[in-house]
mmCIF file of C-alpha atoms in Angstrom:
data_model
loop_
_atom_site.group_PDB
_atom_site.id
_atom_site.type_symbol
_atom_site.label_atom_id
_atom_site.label_comp_id
_atom_site.label_asym_id
_atom_site.label_seq_id
_atom_site.Cartn_x
_atom_site.Cartn_y
_atom_site.Cartn_z
ATOM 1 C CA GLN A 1243 26.767 -27.442 -36.776
ATOM 2 C CA VAL A 1244 25.442 -25.668 -33.672
ATOM 3 C CA GLN A 1245 26.387 -22.196 -32.489
ATOM 4 C CA LEU A 1246 25.399 -20.501 -29.241
ATOM 5 C CA VAL A 1247 25.025 -16.767 -28.668
ATOM 6 C CA GLU A 1248 24.614 -15.478 -25.120
ATOM 7 C CA SER A 1249 23.115 -12.230 -23.930
ATOM 8 C CA GLY A 1250 21.642 -10.662 -20.811
ATOM 9 C CA GLY A 1251 24.654 -10.116 -18.574
ATOM 10 C CA GLY A 1252 25.393 -6.823 -16.901
ATOM 11 C CA PHE A 1253 25.838 -4.934 -13.652
ATOM 12 C CA VAL A 1254 23.351 -5.310 -10.833
ATOM 13 C CA GLN A 1255 23.208 -4.545 -7.130
ATOM 14 C CA THR A 1256 22.827 -7.158 -4.430
ATOM 15 C CA GLY A 1257 19.266 -8.465 -4.444
ATOM 16 C CA GLY A 1258 18.683 -7.664 -8.093
ATOM 17 C CA SER A 1259 17.725 -9.945 -10.961
ATOM 18 C CA LEU A 1260 18.991 -10.803 -14.426
ATOM 19 C CA ARG A 1261 17.880 -13.171 -17.145
ATOM 20 C CA LEU A 1262 20.554 -14.762 -19.308
ATOM 21 C CA THR A 1263 19.651 -15.986 -22.786
ATOM 22 C CA CYS A 1264 21.415 -18.642 -24.847
ATOM 23 C CA ALA A 1265 20.194 -18.838 -28.441
ATOM 24 C CA ALA A 1266 21.205 -21.906 -30.450
ATOM 25 C CA SER A 1267 21.307 -21.920 -34.237
ATOM 26 C CA GLY A 1268 22.150 -24.468 -36.881
ATOM 27 C CA ARG A 1269 20.544 -26.969 -39.191
ATOM 28 C CA ARG A 1270 18.817 -30.246 -38.461
ATOM 29 C CA PHE A 1271 19.504 -30.201 -34.758
ATOM 30 C CA SER A 1272 17.728 -30.522 -31.455
ATOM 31 C CA ILE A 1273 18.993 -29.782 -27.962
ATOM 32 C CA TYR A 1274 19.494 -32.869 -25.835
ATOM 33 C CA ALA A 1275 20.878 -31.289 -22.669
ATOM 34 C CA ALA A 1276 21.890 -27.821 -21.512
ATOM 35 C CA GLY A 1277 23.682 -26.141 -18.654
ATOM 36 C CA TRP A 1278 25.001 -22.855 -17.341
ATOM 37 C CA TYR A 1279 28.522 -22.568 -15.931
ATOM 38 C CA ARG A 1280 30.090 -19.751 -13.952
ATOM 39 C CA GLN A 1281 33.755 -18.832 -13.817
ATOM 40 C CA ALA A 1282 34.726 -16.289 -11.184
ATOM 41 C CA PRO A 1283 38.092 -14.488 -11.272
ATOM 42 C CA GLY A 1284 40.854 -16.834 -10.164
ATOM 43 C CA LYS A 1285 38.481 -19.797 -9.839
ATOM 44 C CA GLU A 1286 37.596 -22.811 -11.935
ATOM 45 C CA ARG A 1287 34.488 -23.002 -14.064
ATOM 46 C CA VAL A 1288 31.633 -24.627 -12.149
ATOM 47 C CA LEU A 1289 28.214 -25.877 -13.163
ATOM 48 C CA VAL A 1290 25.435 -23.858 -11.551
ATOM 49 C CA ALA A 1291 22.318 -25.144 -13.341
ATOM 50 C CA SER A 1292 21.509 -27.804 -15.902
ATOM 51 C CA ILE A 1293 18.765 -29.587 -17.785
ATOM 52 C CA PRO A 1294 19.809 -33.238 -18.187
ATOM 53 C CA GLY A 1295 18.944 -35.159 -21.324
ATOM 54 C CA GLY A 1296 16.355 -37.134 -19.405
ATOM 55 C CA GLY A 1297 14.517 -33.991 -18.330
ATOM 56 C CA GLY A 1298 14.180 -32.139 -15.069
ATOM 57 C CA THR A 1299 16.627 -29.612 -13.651
ATOM 58 C CA ASN A 1300 19.652 -29.597 -11.369
ATOM 59 C CA TYR A 1301 21.162 -26.737 -9.391
ATOM 60 C CA ALA A 1302 24.274 -26.086 -7.394
ATOM 61 C CA ASP A 1303 23.539 -25.655 -3.698
ATOM 62 C CA SER A 1304 24.763 -22.071 -3.822
ATOM 63 C CA VAL A 1305 22.021 -21.007 -6.271
ATOM 64 C CA LYS A 1306 19.176 -23.349 -5.375
ATOM 65 C CA GLY A 1307 15.987 -21.418 -4.772
ATOM 66 C CA ARG A 1308 17.338 -18.293 -6.471
ATOM 67 C CA PHE A 1309 18.128 -19.398 -10.042
ATOM 68 C CA THR A 1310 15.871 -21.107 -12.557
ATOM 69 C CA ILE A 1311 16.979 -22.763 -15.789
ATOM 70 C CA PHE A 1312 14.395 -23.326 -18.486
ATOM 71 C CA MET A 1313 14.201 -23.845 -22.219
ATOM 72 C CA ASP A 1314 11.950 -22.821 -25.078
ATOM 73 C CA LYS A 1315 12.367 -25.837 -27.337
ATOM 74 C CA ALA A 1316 10.439 -24.242 -30.203
ATOM 75 C CA LYS A 1317 12.974 -21.395 -30.294
ATOM 76 C CA ASN A 1318 16.022 -23.534 -29.391
ATOM 77 C CA THR A 1319 16.765 -21.098 -26.596
ATOM 78 C CA VAL A 1320 17.957 -21.739 -23.040
ATOM 79 C CA TYR A 1321 17.483 -19.241 -20.224
ATOM 80 C CA LEU A 1322 18.831 -18.684 -16.745
ATOM 81 C CA GLN A 1323 16.619 -16.541 -14.529
ATOM 82 C CA MET A 1324 18.735 -15.169 -11.690
ATOM 83 C CA THR A 1325 17.088 -13.556 -8.663
ATOM 84 C CA GLU A 1326 18.280 -12.380 -5.254
ATOM 85 C CA LEU A 1327 21.747 -11.957 -6.700
ATOM 86 C CA GLU A 1328 24.732 -11.886 -4.369
ATOM 87 C CA PRO A 1329 28.319 -10.694 -4.872
ATOM 88 C CA ASP A 1330 29.469 -14.331 -4.945
ATOM 89 C CA ASP A 1331 27.377 -14.783 -8.095
ATOM 90 C CA THR A 1332 29.809 -12.520 -9.958
ATOM 91 C CA GLY A 1333 31.608 -14.131 -12.880
ATOM 92 C CA VAL A 1334 31.465 -14.982 -16.539
ATOM 93 C CA TYR A 1335 28.518 -17.235 -17.316
ATOM 94 C CA TYR A 1336 28.809 -19.755 -20.139
ATOM 95 C CA CYS A 1337 26.001 -21.654 -21.788
ATOM 96 C CA ASN A 1338 26.716 -25.270 -22.731
ATOM 97 C CA VAL A 1339 24.552 -27.408 -24.996
ATOM 98 C CA ILE A 1340 24.693 -30.998 -26.150
ATOM 99 C CA ALA A 1341 22.704 -31.347 -29.351
ATOM 100 C CA THR A 1342 21.767 -34.086 -31.773
ATOM 101 C CA VAL A 1343 22.570 -33.185 -35.387
ATOM 102 C CA LEU A 1344 21.252 -35.014 -38.452
ATOM 103 C CA SER A 1345 23.184 -35.194 -41.714
ATOM 104 C CA GLU A 1346 21.628 -35.156 -45.168
ATOM 105 C CA THR A 1347 21.526 -38.946 -45.010
ATOM 106 C CA TRP A 1348 19.785 -38.796 -41.619
ATOM 107 C CA GLU A 1349 22.843 -40.014 -39.751
ATOM 108 C CA ALA A 1350 22.810 -38.719 -36.199
ATOM 109 C CA ASP A 1351 25.730 -37.268 -34.290
ATOM 110 C CA ALA A 1352 26.034 -35.682 -30.867
ATOM 111 C CA VAL A 1353 27.832 -32.350 -30.680
ATOM 112 C CA GLU A 1354 28.775 -30.036 -27.828
ATOM 113 C CA ALA A 1355 28.702 -26.256 -28.113
ATOM 114 C CA TRP A 1356 29.690 -23.393 -25.811
ATOM 115 C CA GLY A 1357 28.522 -19.820 -25.730
ATOM 116 C CA GLN A 1358 30.979 -16.938 -25.795
ATOM 117 C CA GLY A 1359 30.319 -16.035 -22.172
ATOM 118 C CA THR A 1360 28.526 -13.087 -20.638
ATOM 119 C CA GLN A 1361 29.752 -11.083 -17.660
ATOM 120 C CA VAL A 1362 27.593 -10.799 -14.552
ATOM 121 C CA THR A 1363 28.782 -8.381 -11.883
ATOM 122 C CA VAL A 1364 26.927 -8.061 -8.581
ATOM 123 C CA SER A 1365 27.996 -5.109 -6.471
ATOM 124 C CA SER A 1366 27.694 -4.892 -2.703
#
């Protein structure tokens, strides 16, 4: 139905920047909502940025002012621009998408997809 492929992670020093990319593919679908989650070693996965279905953006307090989530709807691609990175930003980042999929008979269904994760390591 819908598959997500992430890219853009890597190693960066404190204060550096990275842009994560989440490319969605499939047939007869459109993205309804999207988000980026982070899972640090030994910690639970937490939502750091999202685009709700109704529009706009939301950010965790820890990244507000430093991260920006945005989407290119024509390319079905979601991005996370990360600036002023800190060691606490280290973790595996996962893209999450809720999409509307149409069948051959134009029946609609909502599906959820996850990216494979991309490692972000910020050194101090």
